[in-house]
Each structure stands twice: as structure tokens, then as C-alpha cells.
Coordinates of C-alpha atoms and ligand atoms in Angstrom, one line a residue:
M214 CA 0.0 0.0 0.0
D215 CA 1.4 3.6 -0.9
A216 CA 2.5 4.9 2.4
A217 CA 2.6 8.5 1.0
R218 CA -1.1 9.0 0.5
L219 CA -2.0 12.6 1.3
D220 CA -5.0 14.4 2.5
L221 CA -6.5 17.4 0.8
D222 CA -4.1 19.7 2.9
G223 CA -0.9 17.5 1.8
K224 CA -0.6 15.9 5.1
P225 CA 0.1 12.2 5.2
I226 CA -3.0 9.9 5.9
K227 CA -2.4 7.5 9.0
A228 CA -4.0 4.1 8.8
M229 CA -7.0 3.8 10.9
T230 CA -9.5 1.2 12.3
I231 CA -13.1 1.9 11.2
C232 CA -16.1 0.3 12.9
M233 CA -18.7 0.2 10.0
I234 CA -22.3 -0.6 11.0
G235 CA -24.4 -1.8 8.3
A236 CA -21.3 -2.7 6.3
G237 CA -23.2 -5.7 4.6
G238 CA -25.6 -3.3 2.8
F239 CA -25.5 -1.7 -0.6
I240 CA -23.4 1.4 0.4
G241 CA -21.5 -0.7 3.0
S242 CA -20.5 -3.3 0.3
H243 CA -19.1 -0.5 -2.0
L244 CA -17.3 1.4 0.8
C245 CA -15.6 -1.9 2.1
E246 CA -14.4 -2.5 -1.5
K247 CA -13.0 0.9 -1.7
L248 CA -11.3 1.0 1.5
M249 CA -9.6 -2.5 0.9
A250 CA -8.6 -1.8 -2.6
E251 CA -7.1 1.9 -2.2
T252 CA -6.2 2.5 1.4
P253 CA -4.5 1.0 4.3
H254 CA -7.4 1.1 6.7
T255 CA -8.9 -1.8 8.7
V256 CA -12.7 -2.2 8.7
L257 CA -14.6 -4.0 11.6
A258 CA -17.6 -4.7 9.5
V259 CA -20.8 -5.1 11.6
D260 CA -24.2 -6.4 10.1
V261 CA -26.7 -9.1 10.5
Y262 CA -25.8 -10.3 6.9
N263 CA -22.5 -10.5 4.9
D264 CA -23.8 -11.7 1.4
K265 CA -22.9 -8.5 -0.2
I266 CA -19.3 -8.5 1.2
K267 CA -18.3 -12.2 1.1
H268 CA -16.0 -11.7 -1.7
L269 CA -13.9 -9.4 0.5
L270 CA -13.7 -11.7 3.5
G271 CA -11.0 -14.3 4.3
P272 CA -10.9 -17.6 6.3
D273 CA -11.2 -15.9 9.8
D274 CA -14.7 -15.1 8.4
G275 CA -15.4 -18.5 7.3
Q276 CA -14.6 -17.7 3.8
E277 CA -12.2 -20.0 1.7
S278 CA -9.9 -17.3 -0.1
N279 CA -6.9 -15.8 1.7
Q280 CA -5.5 -14.5 -1.5
H281 CA -6.6 -10.9 -1.1
A282 CA -4.0 -8.1 -0.9
W283 CA -6.1 -6.8 2.0
A284 CA -6.1 -10.1 4.0
G285 CA -6.4 -9.4 7.6
R286 CA -7.8 -5.9 7.3
I287 CA -11.6 -6.7 7.1
H288 CA -13.2 -8.7 10.1
F289 CA -16.9 -9.5 9.9
H290 CA -19.0 -9.2 13.1
R291 CA -22.5 -10.6 12.8
L292 CA -24.4 -8.7 15.4
N293 CA -27.7 -6.9 15.6
I294 CA -27.1 -3.5 17.2
K295 CA -30.5 -3.4 18.8
H296 CA -29.4 -5.9 21.5
D297 CA -25.5 -6.7 21.5
S298 CA -23.1 -5.7 24.3
R299 CA -20.1 -6.1 21.9
L300 CA -21.1 -2.9 20.1
E301 CA -19.3 -0.6 22.5
G302 CA -16.2 -2.6 22.6
L303 CA -16.1 -2.3 18.6
I304 CA -16.5 1.3 18.7
K305 CA -13.8 1.7 21.5
M306 CA -11.3 -0.2 19.4
S307 CA -11.8 2.0 16.4
D308 CA -10.8 5.5 15.5
L309 CA -14.0 6.2 13.4
T310 CA -17.5 4.7 13.5
I311 CA -19.6 4.8 10.3
N312 CA -23.2 4.0 10.9
L313 CA -25.2 3.0 7.8
A314 CA -27.7 0.7 9.8
A315 CA -31.3 1.4 9.0
I316 CA -34.5 0.4 7.6
C317 CA -34.6 2.5 4.4
T318 CA -37.0 1.1 1.8
P319 CA -40.2 3.5 1.4
A320 CA -42.4 0.4 1.3
D321 CA -41.8 -0.1 4.9
Y322 CA -42.1 3.5 6.1
N323 CA -45.9 3.4 6.1
T324 CA -46.5 -0.3 6.6
R325 CA -43.9 -0.9 9.4
P326 CA -43.7 2.7 10.8
L327 CA -42.7 1.4 14.5
D328 CA -39.7 -0.8 13.2
T329 CA -38.8 2.1 10.9
I330 CA -38.8 4.7 13.8
Y331 CA -36.9 2.3 16.1
S332 CA -34.3 1.3 13.4
N333 CA -33.5 4.9 12.4
F334 CA -33.8 6.7 15.8
I335 CA -33.9 4.3 18.8
D336 CA -31.1 1.9 17.5
A337 CA -28.8 4.6 16.5
L338 CA -28.8 6.2 20.1
P339 CA -26.3 3.8 21.6
V340 CA -24.1 4.4 18.6
V341 CA -24.1 8.1 19.2
K342 CA -23.6 7.8 22.9
Y343 CA -20.7 5.3 22.8
C344 CA -18.9 7.7 20.1
S345 CA -19.5 10.7 22.4
E346 CA -18.6 9.2 25.7
N347 CA -15.4 7.5 24.1
G348 CA -14.3 10.5 22.3
K349 CA -14.5 8.8 19.0
R350 CA -15.5 10.4 15.6
L351 CA -18.8 9.4 14.0
I352 CA -19.9 9.6 10.3
H353 CA -23.8 9.1 10.4
F354 CA -25.7 8.3 7.5
S355 CA -28.9 10.4 7.2
T356 CA -31.0 11.0 4.1
C357 CA -32.1 13.7 1.6
E358 CA -35.5 12.8 2.7
V359 CA -35.0 15.0 5.9
Y360 CA -35.8 17.9 3.4
G361 CA -39.3 16.3 2.8
K362 CA -41.3 18.4 0.3
T363 CA -40.0 21.4 -1.7
I364 CA -41.4 24.7 -0.7
G365 CA -42.4 25.2 -4.4
S366 CA -44.7 22.1 -4.0
F367 CA -47.2 24.3 -2.0
L368 CA -47.5 26.8 -4.9
P369 CA -50.2 26.4 -7.7
K370 CA -49.0 24.0 -10.4
E371 CA -48.5 26.8 -13.0
H372 CA -46.9 29.4 -10.6
P373 CA -43.7 30.8 -12.0
L374 CA -42.0 30.8 -8.8
R375 CA -42.0 27.0 -9.1
Q376 CA -39.1 27.4 -11.5
D377 CA -37.1 29.5 -9.1
P378 CA -34.4 27.7 -7.6
E379 CA -34.9 29.4 -4.3
F380 CA -38.1 27.4 -4.2
Y381 CA -36.6 23.9 -4.8
V382 CA -33.0 23.6 -4.3
L383 CA -32.1 21.8 -0.9
K384 CA -29.4 23.5 1.2
E385 CA -28.0 21.8 4.2
D386 CA -27.9 25.0 6.3
A387 CA -30.9 27.0 5.1
S388 CA -33.7 24.7 3.7
P389 CA -36.6 23.8 6.2
C390 CA -37.7 20.1 6.7
I391 CA -41.3 20.1 5.4
F392 CA -43.2 16.7 6.2
G393 CA -46.8 15.8 5.7
P394 CA -49.4 15.1 8.4
I395 CA -48.9 12.3 11.1
E396 CA -51.3 10.0 9.3
K397 CA -49.1 10.0 6.3
Q398 CA -46.8 7.5 8.0
R399 CA -44.4 7.8 4.9
W400 CA -42.7 10.5 6.9
S401 CA -41.9 8.3 9.9
Y402 CA -38.4 7.6 8.3
A403 CA -37.7 11.2 7.5
C404 CA -38.8 12.3 11.0
A405 CA -36.7 9.7 12.8
K406 CA -33.7 10.6 10.7
Q407 CA -34.2 14.2 11.4
L408 CA -34.3 13.7 15.1
I409 CA -31.1 11.7 15.1
E410 CA -29.4 14.4 13.2
R411 CA -30.5 16.9 15.9
L412 CA -29.3 14.7 18.6
I413 CA -25.8 14.1 16.9
Y414 CA -25.8 18.0 16.3
A415 CA -26.5 18.7 20.0
E416 CA -23.8 16.3 21.2
G417 CA -21.4 18.2 18.9
A418 CA -22.4 21.5 20.4
E419 CA -22.6 20.5 24.0
N420 CA -20.2 17.5 24.3
G421 CA -17.8 18.0 21.5
L422 CA -18.7 15.0 19.6
E423 CA -16.7 15.1 16.4
F424 CA -19.4 14.0 13.7
T425 CA -20.2 14.4 10.1
I426 CA -23.8 13.8 8.8
V427 CA -24.4 12.4 5.3
R428 CA -27.6 13.1 3.3
P429 CA -27.5 10.7 0.2
F430 CA -29.6 11.6 -2.7
N431 CA -30.7 8.5 -4.5
W432 CA -27.3 6.6 -4.7
I433 CA -27.8 3.8 -7.1
G434 CA -25.7 1.0 -8.7
P435 CA -25.0 -2.6 -8.5
R436 CA -26.0 -4.7 -5.3
M437 CA -28.8 -2.2 -4.5
D438 CA -31.5 -4.0 -2.5
F439 CA -32.7 -7.4 -4.1
I440 CA -34.5 -8.9 -6.7
P441 CA -38.1 -10.2 -5.3
G442 CA -38.3 -13.9 -5.4
I443 CA -34.5 -14.3 -6.4
D444 CA -32.3 -13.0 -3.6
G445 CA -35.2 -11.4 -1.3
P446 CA -38.9 -12.1 -0.4
S447 CA -41.2 -12.5 -3.5
E448 CA -43.7 -10.0 -2.0
G449 CA -40.9 -7.4 -1.0
V450 CA -40.8 -4.1 -2.5
P451 CA -37.4 -2.8 -2.9
R452 CA -36.3 0.9 -4.0
V453 CA -37.2 2.2 -7.6
L454 CA -33.9 0.7 -9.2
A455 CA -34.5 -2.8 -8.1
C456 CA -38.4 -2.6 -8.7
F457 CA -37.7 -1.5 -12.4
S458 CA -34.9 -3.9 -12.7
N459 CA -37.1 -6.8 -11.5
N460 CA -39.8 -5.8 -14.0
L461 CA -37.2 -5.7 -17.0
L462 CA -35.7 -9.2 -16.0
R463 CA -39.2 -10.6 -15.9
G464 CA -40.2 -8.9 -19.2
E465 CA -43.2 -7.1 -17.4
P466 CA -44.4 -3.4 -17.7
L467 CA -42.7 -1.0 -15.2
K468 CA -45.1 0.2 -12.7
L469 CA -45.3 4.1 -12.3
V470 CA -46.7 5.0 -9.0
D471 CA -49.1 8.0 -9.4
G472 CA -48.3 8.7 -13.0
G473 CA -44.3 8.6 -12.3
Q474 CA -44.4 12.6 -12.1
S475 CA -41.9 12.9 -8.9
Q476 CA -38.5 13.9 -9.8
R477 CA -35.4 12.5 -8.5
T478 CA -31.5 13.0 -9.0
F479 CA -29.5 10.1 -9.3
V480 CA -26.0 9.6 -8.5
Y481 CA -23.6 6.6 -9.2
I482 CA -22.7 4.8 -6.2
K483 CA -18.9 4.8 -7.3
D484 CA -19.0 8.6 -7.5
A485 CA -20.6 9.0 -4.1
I486 CA -18.2 6.5 -2.5
E487 CA -15.5 8.9 -3.5
A488 CA -17.2 11.6 -1.4
V489 CA -17.3 9.3 1.6
L490 CA -13.6 8.5 1.4
L491 CA -12.9 12.3 1.3
M492 CA -14.9 12.7 4.5
I493 CA -13.0 9.8 6.3
E494 CA -9.5 11.0 5.3
N495 CA -10.2 14.7 5.9
P496 CA -11.5 15.0 9.4
A497 CA -10.5 18.6 9.8
R498 CA -12.7 19.5 6.8
A499 CA -15.5 17.1 7.4
N500 CA -16.1 17.3 11.2
G501 CA -19.2 19.3 12.2
Q502 CA -20.6 19.3 8.7
I503 CA -23.8 18.1 7.1
F504 CA -23.2 17.1 3.5
N505 CA -25.6 16.7 0.7
V506 CA -24.2 14.0 -1.7
G507 CA -25.8 13.7 -5.1
N508 CA -25.8 14.7 -8.7
P509 CA -27.9 17.7 -9.6
N510 CA -27.1 17.2 -13.3
N511 CA -29.0 13.8 -13.3
E512 CA -32.6 14.9 -12.8
V513 CA -35.4 13.1 -14.2
T514 CA -39.1 12.2 -13.5
V515 CA -39.6 8.6 -12.5
R516 CA -41.4 8.2 -15.9
Q517 CA -38.3 9.5 -17.6
L518 CA -36.2 7.1 -15.4
A519 CA -38.3 4.2 -16.5
E520 CA -37.9 5.2 -20.2
V521 CA -34.1 5.3 -20.0
M522 CA -34.0 1.9 -18.3
I523 CA -36.3 0.3 -20.6
N524 CA -34.1 1.3 -23.7
V525 CA -30.8 0.7 -21.8
Y526 CA -31.8 -2.8 -20.8
S527 CA -33.0 -3.6 -24.3
K528 CA -29.6 -2.7 -25.6
V529 CA -27.6 -4.6 -22.8
S530 CA -29.8 -7.7 -22.7
G531 CA -30.9 -8.0 -26.5
E532 CA -34.4 -8.3 -25.3
P533 CA -37.1 -6.5 -27.4
V534 CA -39.2 -3.6 -25.7
L535 CA -42.6 -4.5 -25.0
D536 CA -45.4 -2.9 -27.0
A537 CA -46.9 -1.5 -23.6
P538 CA -43.5 -1.1 -21.5
M539 CA -45.1 0.9 -18.6
V540 CA -48.2 0.8 -16.6
D541 CA -49.9 3.4 -14.1
V542 CA -50.6 2.2 -10.6
S543 CA -52.0 4.3 -7.7
S544 CA -49.7 4.7 -4.6
K545 CA -52.3 3.2 -2.4
E546 CA -52.4 0.1 -4.4
F547 CA -48.6 0.0 -4.7
Y548 CA -47.5 1.0 -1.3
G549 CA -50.8 1.0 0.8
E550 CA -52.4 3.5 3.1
G551 CA -50.3 6.4 4.4
Y552 CA -47.9 6.7 1.5
D553 CA -46.7 10.2 0.4
D554 CA -44.0 11.3 -1.7
S555 CA -41.1 13.8 -2.1
D556 CA -41.9 15.9 -5.1
K557 CA -38.3 16.9 -6.2
R558 CA -34.9 16.6 -4.9
I559 CA -31.9 18.9 -6.2
P560 CA -29.0 19.0 -3.9
D561 CA -27.2 22.2 -3.4
M562 CA -23.4 21.3 -3.6
T563 CA -21.8 24.4 -2.3
I564 CA -20.7 23.0 1.1
I565 CA -19.4 19.7 -0.1
N566 CA -17.6 21.5 -2.9
R567 CA -16.0 24.0 -0.5
Q568 CA -15.1 21.5 2.0
L569 CA -14.0 18.5 -0.2
G570 CA -13.7 19.7 -3.7
W571 CA -16.0 16.7 -4.5
N572 CA -18.1 16.7 -7.7
P573 CA -20.0 13.7 -9.2
K574 CA -18.9 12.5 -12.6
T575 CA -21.1 9.8 -14.0
S576 CA -24.1 10.5 -16.3
L577 CA -27.5 9.0 -15.8
S578 CA -27.0 6.8 -19.0
D579 CA -23.6 5.7 -18.2
L580 CA -24.5 4.7 -14.6
L581 CA -27.7 2.8 -15.9
E582 CA -25.6 1.0 -18.7
A583 CA -23.1 -0.2 -16.1
T584 CA -25.7 -1.0 -13.5
L585 CA -28.2 -2.9 -15.8
T586 CA -25.4 -4.8 -17.4
Y587 CA -24.6 -6.1 -13.8
Q588 CA -28.3 -6.8 -13.2
H589 CA -28.6 -8.9 -16.5
K590 CA -25.4 -10.7 -15.8
T591 CA -26.2 -11.4 -12.1
Y592 CA -29.9 -12.3 -12.4
A593 CA -31.2 -13.2 -16.0
E594 CA -30.6 -16.9 -15.7
A595 CA -31.8 -17.0 -12.1
V596 CA -35.2 -15.3 -13.1
K597 CA -35.5 -17.5 -16.2
R598 CA -35.2 -20.7 -14.0
A599 CA -37.6 -19.4 -11.4
T600 CA -40.1 -18.5 -14.1
A601 CA -39.8 -21.9 -15.8
K602 CA -40.3 -23.7 -12.3
S603 CA -43.4 -21.7 -11.5
V604 CA -44.9 -22.4 -15.0
A605 CA -44.1 -26.2 -14.6
S606 CA -45.7 -26.5 -11.0
Ligands
NAD811 P1 -29.0 -1.4 2.8 O1 -30.5 -1.6 3.5 O2 -28.5 -1.9 1.7 O3 -28.0 -1.3 4.2 C1 -28.3 -1.2 5.5 C2 -27.5 -2.3 6.2 O4 -27.8 -2.2 7.7 C3 -28.0 -3.6 5.8 O5 -27.2 -4.5 5.5 C4 -28.8 -4.2 7.1 O6 -28.7 -5.6 7.3 C5 -28.0 -3.4 8.3 N1 -28.7 -3.3 9.5 C6 -30.0 -2.7 9.7 N2 -30.3 -2.9 10.9 C7 -29.2 -3.4 11.5 C8 -29.2 -3.8 12.8 N3 -30.1 -3.5 13.8 N4 -27.9 -4.4 13.3 C9 -26.9 -4.5 12.4 N5 -27.1 -4.3 11.0 C10 -28.2 -3.7 10.7 O7 -29.2 0.4 2.8 P2 -28.1 1.3 2.1 O8 -28.7 1.9 0.7 O9 -26.7 0.8 2.0 O10 -28.2 2.6 3.0 C11 -27.3 2.8 4.1 C12 -27.6 4.1 4.7 O11 -27.8 5.2 3.9 C13 -29.0 4.1 5.6 O12 -28.8 4.6 6.7 C14 -30.0 4.8 4.6 O13 -31.0 5.4 5.4 C15 -29.0 5.8 4.1 N6 -29.4 6.3 2.7 C16 -29.3 5.6 1.6 C17 -29.7 6.3 0.4 C18 -29.4 5.5 -0.9 O14 -29.5 6.1 -1.9 N7 -29.0 4.3 -1.1 C19 -30.5 7.4 0.3 C20 -30.8 7.9 1.6 C21 -30.3 7.5 2.8
UDP812 N1 -41.6 4.3 -7.7 C1 -42.5 3.8 -8.9 N2 -42.4 2.4 -9.3 C2 -41.8 1.4 -8.5 C3 -41.0 2.0 -7.4 C4 -41.0 3.3 -7.0 O1 -42.9 4.8 -9.5 O2 -42.0 0.4 -8.8 C5 -41.3 5.6 -7.5 C6 -41.8 6.1 -6.0 O3 -43.1 6.3 -5.8 C7 -41.0 7.3 -5.9 C8 -39.8 7.0 -6.7 O4 -40.1 6.0 -7.7 O5 -41.6 8.4 -6.4 C9 -38.4 6.7 -6.0 O6 -38.7 5.6 -5.1 P1 -37.6 4.9 -4.1 O7 -38.3 3.8 -3.6 O8 -36.5 4.7 -4.9 O9 -37.2 6.0 -3.0 P2 -37.3 7.4 -2.7 O10 -36.5 8.1 -3.8 O11 -38.8 7.8 -2.7 O12 -36.8 7.7 -1.3

């Protein structure tokens, strides 16, 4: 490993031990890969699952291969942070804790609001407490959803101010957090994330906790969520990338919730991970900050996302496009009672630019081509086999 790696201020970066909670998830798996391939840091990977990081683990973690250049720098700890006394010890052994653990699929927010609130607020409390009490740095994963709806969404549809960035661009230190009423349980997640952000901020202000809060704006790429009935429950509803991938793999129309009019900005996971690495290795620039991490140039409506994915998937798989490739579905039918939606999410990039000089690079079409090529290679055969089996039985 290159001993002369330098931070943004030209100082040598020292090897550190990182306690990564939720390391077995989508973001965690990419972050572990990056840390193993490009840095000298050690990762204590905490999760209840390790399927997405198995390829990085060695014999100590029950895996066969010991050939990795990073052998001995990643250790898996299978534990549920809800009730495991080993957590504090792992945080104490580390220089930095990164907390990614959460229930973070919208289909759960209105159908399992208690689990959602416990996971995103209550279960994160000991992590914050142990970091604060032991003087350890914390990078906590929040969400762009803490902004909720844009100010502009409350103006009449044709109002000219809706086009004014002041009414929709989301700024860490200026925008309000606007959620729907309590009966719209969709906001249980955003509200729990907002409260844990406030708690972390207060720990920083009153007790000197060194923290960084990350607000991801729709990070997407390989290994995101699951394909229902293949590597996740048949009735499960993952986030939009996996929902649409599942439809494409099965040759079904893509389901547009409430007309697919909501807007999102999508950022490639590999770009976003670069931003996280800069935070890890530049504490003086990242501590005390809340960072939007997204790609304001990759904005589409969900309908446009579906159109691009349909065309890209056809190109990478060689499968023809259906005559009716999309179908409308109401949110009540798709998600059930209590669903609500964020209308538009454009991240302001001033703070991350100023502090870390980070900018996303990958266009939506490029990131979808890479991701759908992966989805096709990984799942097409398994989906064919599962479909043939269910037709035969
Ligand atoms: P993910 O579901 O793939 O990963 C979360 C991981 O946490 C899972 O592997 C899960 O098993 C683990 N986990 C959950 N509860 C746990 C517990 N009690 N004990 C141990 N492990 C537990 O999700 P992700 O996309 O990787 O998201 C990571 C973080 O980023 C979450 O906090 C999420 O709210 C936030 N986030 C992500 C996005 C995105 O675009 N992917 C957007 C907004 C916010
Ligand atoms: N969506 C959709 N069809 C699907 C899945 C999701 O139209 O099969 C919509 C959903 O209503 C939302 C957007 O896609 O407007 C993004 O959903 P996602 O689950 O990725 O999470 P969000 O960005 O809302 O947090």
C-alpha cells in the first residue's frame, strides 16, 4: 500500500480502524471494497448479513480465499445493534465509526412505521452515545428525505416561482424540513432521521462529539437491494432501481406510481463513495458538517427514469421492448395506506464543494448502462429458472 497517501491539505494519511455498522448493505459493500482496494485502513464490518461483502472476507470469517491483498484488514462481526453488548467494545477499538444501519426502503415506512422509527432513531442512539462518551469520531448516514417536500410544491402548479431555484434547491444550512401530516406514515423515516441528526448535532455542540452527517440523494448501482423472489422475498418491494430491474428481468411493464411525475436526481454509487472516502480521510474538513451527496445534473421524473431504463436494458440484454412497457398504478395500490412522496430533490453542492472539492462525474445513461449490465449478468438466468419452475408447477 502506498505509504505516502496525502489528505487534501497535503498531510500524510495515517492508517485507521473503522467500525462500519451496516457494512453488509448496498453502500457498505461499496465502501468496504474501496477501503480494501485503495487504502491501508482496517474495517470492523458489523451487520446481520454479509452476502454482499463475502467476496472481500477471508478464512477468519469462514470464507475460503486468503488471496486478497487486504487479507487481515477486514473482519466481519455478525451482530444486531439492537441488542448486543459487543457494540461498545468495537466502537472503542476504532478510530472512527460509520453508521449505515437502517430500515430504508419506502415500502416499509408506512407499513412498518414502528420498526422504521426504532431502526432509524432508537437503535442509533447507543452508537451516538458510545462515540460521544469515548471521544470517537462518527460519520452518520442520514437521508435527503429529511428535506421532505420542496417549498415550491405548495404553490399552484403553474406558478412561475416553482421554476425559481430558491423554491426547490435543497441547502443543508438553509432549507426547512417539510413533512406531511402524521397519518401520512411515509414521513416516519424522515422524521426519525431528522431527530437523530438533531441529537448528533447537539452532542457536537454540548459535548464536543466529532461528527459528520451524510445526506445521500438516491445513490444507485450494482448490489442495491434485492430482486424479489430471487435474493429477497417474493412479495418484497425494494427501491425504484430494483423494482424496475425486476420488471425488466421478468419482461413485465414497469409500474409508475401516481403517474411517475415525482422527480429525483440519481448519483452513481462509485462517485458517491469517493465523497465518503474524502470525509473519512479529511476529518478537519468534514467534522461538524452536514453534506448533501448527489448529482444535480442527473434529474429525471420517475417516468423518464423508466423510459431510459427500458431502452438501456434492451440494449444490454438484447431483449425487445414491450408494446406497452409501462403501466400506471396508484400509490395506495402499490404502497398501501399512508404513502406520500417527495416531489423533487436537487442537492445544493456548495458545502461539499467548498470543504472537499467533490463533484459527481457519471451521467445517468452511463450509470444505468453499467448497473443494468450487472443486473442482467447477475440475475437473468436465475429469473428464467424461477419463471420456468413456477410455470411447470
Ligand atoms: P441497505 O439496506 O442496503 O443497508 C443497510 C444495512 O444495515 C443492511 O445490510 C442491514 O442488514 C444493516 N442493518 C440494519 N439494521 C441493523 C441492525 N439492527 N444491526 C446490524 N445491522 C443492521 O441500505 P443502503 O442503501 O446501503 O443505506 C445505508 C444508509 O444510507 C442508511 O442509513 C440509509 O438510510 C441511508 N440512505 C441511503 C440512500 C441511498 O440512496 N442508497 C438514500 C438515503 C439514505
Ligand atoms: N416508484 C415507482 N415504481 C416503482 C417503485 C418506485 O414509480 O416500482 C417511485 C416512488 O413512488 C418514488 C420514486 O419511484 O416516487 C423513488 O422511489 P424509491 O423507492 O427509490 O425511494 P425514494 O426516492 O422515494 O426515497
